Amino acid sequence: MSNQTAEQPMKISHDIEAKRFETAIDGHIGYISYQERDGKLIYDHTIVPQALGGRGVGSALVKHALNYARKNDKKVVPQCSFVSSYINKHPEYKDLL
């Protein structure tokens, strides 16, 4: 019997039509949205409902989005301040800028 714990990785899906990566936890949806322009991914909003705050949801979404960009050979434009500060704290992603 396994119950969902905070240690389990959250399931993040890519909604290609809505242009966002999202996760649903306890009936709440957190997401990072993007626009694609000139072969670049412009991450414009990271939205985490207050009920999910402080659980690392935003960071997990940003990390997933940045790894997606790397895997797909895309450069990133961090329009969202949360994405920008995440990259500053994780210099291993600066090559994506």
PDB file of N, CA, C and O in Angstrom, residues 4-12 23-25 60 64:
ATOM      1  N   GLN A   4       0.417   8.718  -1.477  1.00  0.00           N
ATOM      2  CA  GLN A   4       1.229   9.797  -2.044  1.00  0.00           C
ATOM      3  C   GLN A   4       1.897  10.607  -0.931  1.00  0.00           C
ATOM      4  O   GLN A   4       1.235  11.073  -0.021  1.00  0.00           O
ATOM      5  N   THR A   5       3.209  10.722  -1.027  1.00  0.00           N
ATOM      6  CA  THR A   5       3.920  11.515  -0.032  1.00  0.00           C
ATOM      7  C   THR A   5       4.623  12.664  -0.729  1.00  0.00           C
ATOM      8  O   THR A   5       4.786  12.658  -1.949  1.00  0.00           O
ATOM      9  N   ALA A   6       5.066  13.617   0.054  1.00  0.00           N
ATOM     10  CA  ALA A   6       5.750  14.784  -0.503  1.00  0.00           C
ATOM     11  C   ALA A   6       7.048  14.374  -1.192  1.00  0.00           C
ATOM     12  O   ALA A   6       7.540  15.078  -2.056  1.00  0.00           O
ATOM     13  N   GLU A   7       7.613  13.219  -0.809  1.00  0.00           N
ATOM     14  CA  GLU A   7       8.884  12.791  -1.385  1.00  0.00           C
ATOM     15  C   GLU A   7       8.722  12.292  -2.827  1.00  0.00           C
ATOM     16  O   GLU A   7       9.672  12.239  -3.570  1.00  0.00           O
ATOM     17  N   GLN A   8       7.525  11.843  -3.173  1.00  0.00           N
ATOM     18  CA  GLN A   8       7.322  11.345  -4.531  1.00  0.00           C
ATOM     19  C   GLN A   8       7.389  12.505  -5.518  1.00  0.00           C
ATOM     20  O   GLN A   8       6.886  13.586  -5.241  1.00  0.00           O
ATOM     21  N   PRO A   9       8.010  12.263  -6.677  1.00  0.00           N
ATOM     22  CA  PRO A   9       8.066  13.355  -7.653  1.00  0.00           C
ATOM     23  C   PRO A   9       6.666  13.684  -8.158  1.00  0.00           C
ATOM     24  O   PRO A   9       5.852  12.786  -8.325  1.00  0.00           O
ATOM     25  N   MET A  10       6.410  14.974  -8.348  1.00  0.00           N
ATOM     26  CA  MET A  10       5.075  15.335  -8.828  1.00  0.00           C
ATOM     27  C   MET A  10       4.987  15.060 -10.319  1.00  0.00           C
ATOM     28  O   MET A  10       5.963  15.122 -11.043  1.00  0.00           O
ATOM     29  N   LYS A  11       3.788  14.747 -10.757  1.00  0.00           N
ATOM     30  CA  LYS A  11       3.561  14.444 -12.164  1.00  0.00           C
ATOM     31  C   LYS A  11       3.292  15.760 -12.897  1.00  0.00           C
ATOM     32  O   LYS A  11       2.361  16.470 -12.552  1.00  0.00           O
ATOM     33  N   ILE A  12       4.153  16.070 -13.836  1.00  0.00           N
ATOM     34  CA  ILE A  12       3.999  17.309 -14.605  1.00  0.00           C
ATOM     35  C   ILE A  12       3.702  16.923 -16.043  1.00  0.00           C
ATOM     36  O   ILE A  12       4.408  16.112 -16.632  1.00  0.00           O
ATOM     37  N   THR A  23       0.715  20.778 -13.252  1.00  0.00           N
ATOM     38  CA  THR A  23       0.593  19.679 -12.306  1.00  0.00           C
ATOM     39  C   THR A  23      -0.675  19.910 -11.483  1.00  0.00           C
ATOM     40  O   THR A  23      -1.035  21.055 -11.200  1.00  0.00           O
ATOM     41  N   ALA A  24      -1.365  18.820 -11.172  1.00  0.00           N
ATOM     42  CA  ALA A  24      -2.579  18.915 -10.350  1.00  0.00           C
ATOM     43  C   ALA A  24      -2.299  18.227  -9.014  1.00  0.00           C
ATOM     44  O   ALA A  24      -1.872  17.078  -8.989  1.00  0.00           O
ATOM     45  N   ILE A  25      -2.507  18.961  -7.937  1.00  0.00           N
ATOM     46  CA  ILE A  25      -2.295  18.415  -6.588  1.00  0.00           C
ATOM     47  C   ILE A  25      -3.483  18.819  -5.726  1.00  0.00           C
ATOM     48  O   ILE A  25      -3.821  20.002  -5.656  1.00  0.00           O
ATOM     49  N   ALA A  60       9.656  23.055  -9.117  1.00  0.00           N
ATOM     50  CA  ALA A  60       9.579  21.809  -9.892  1.00  0.00           C
ATOM     51  C   ALA A  60       9.088  22.090 -11.310  1.00  0.00           C
ATOM     52  O   ALA A  60       9.589  21.526 -12.280  1.00  0.00           O
ATOM     53  N   HIS A  64      11.331  21.567 -14.687  1.00  0.00           N
ATOM     54  CA  HIS A  64      10.801  20.722 -15.762  1.00  0.00           C
ATOM     55  C   HIS A  64      10.808  21.483 -17.094  1.00  0.00           C
ATOM     56  O   HIS A  64      11.228  20.950 -18.118  1.00  0.00           O
TER      57      HIS A  64
END
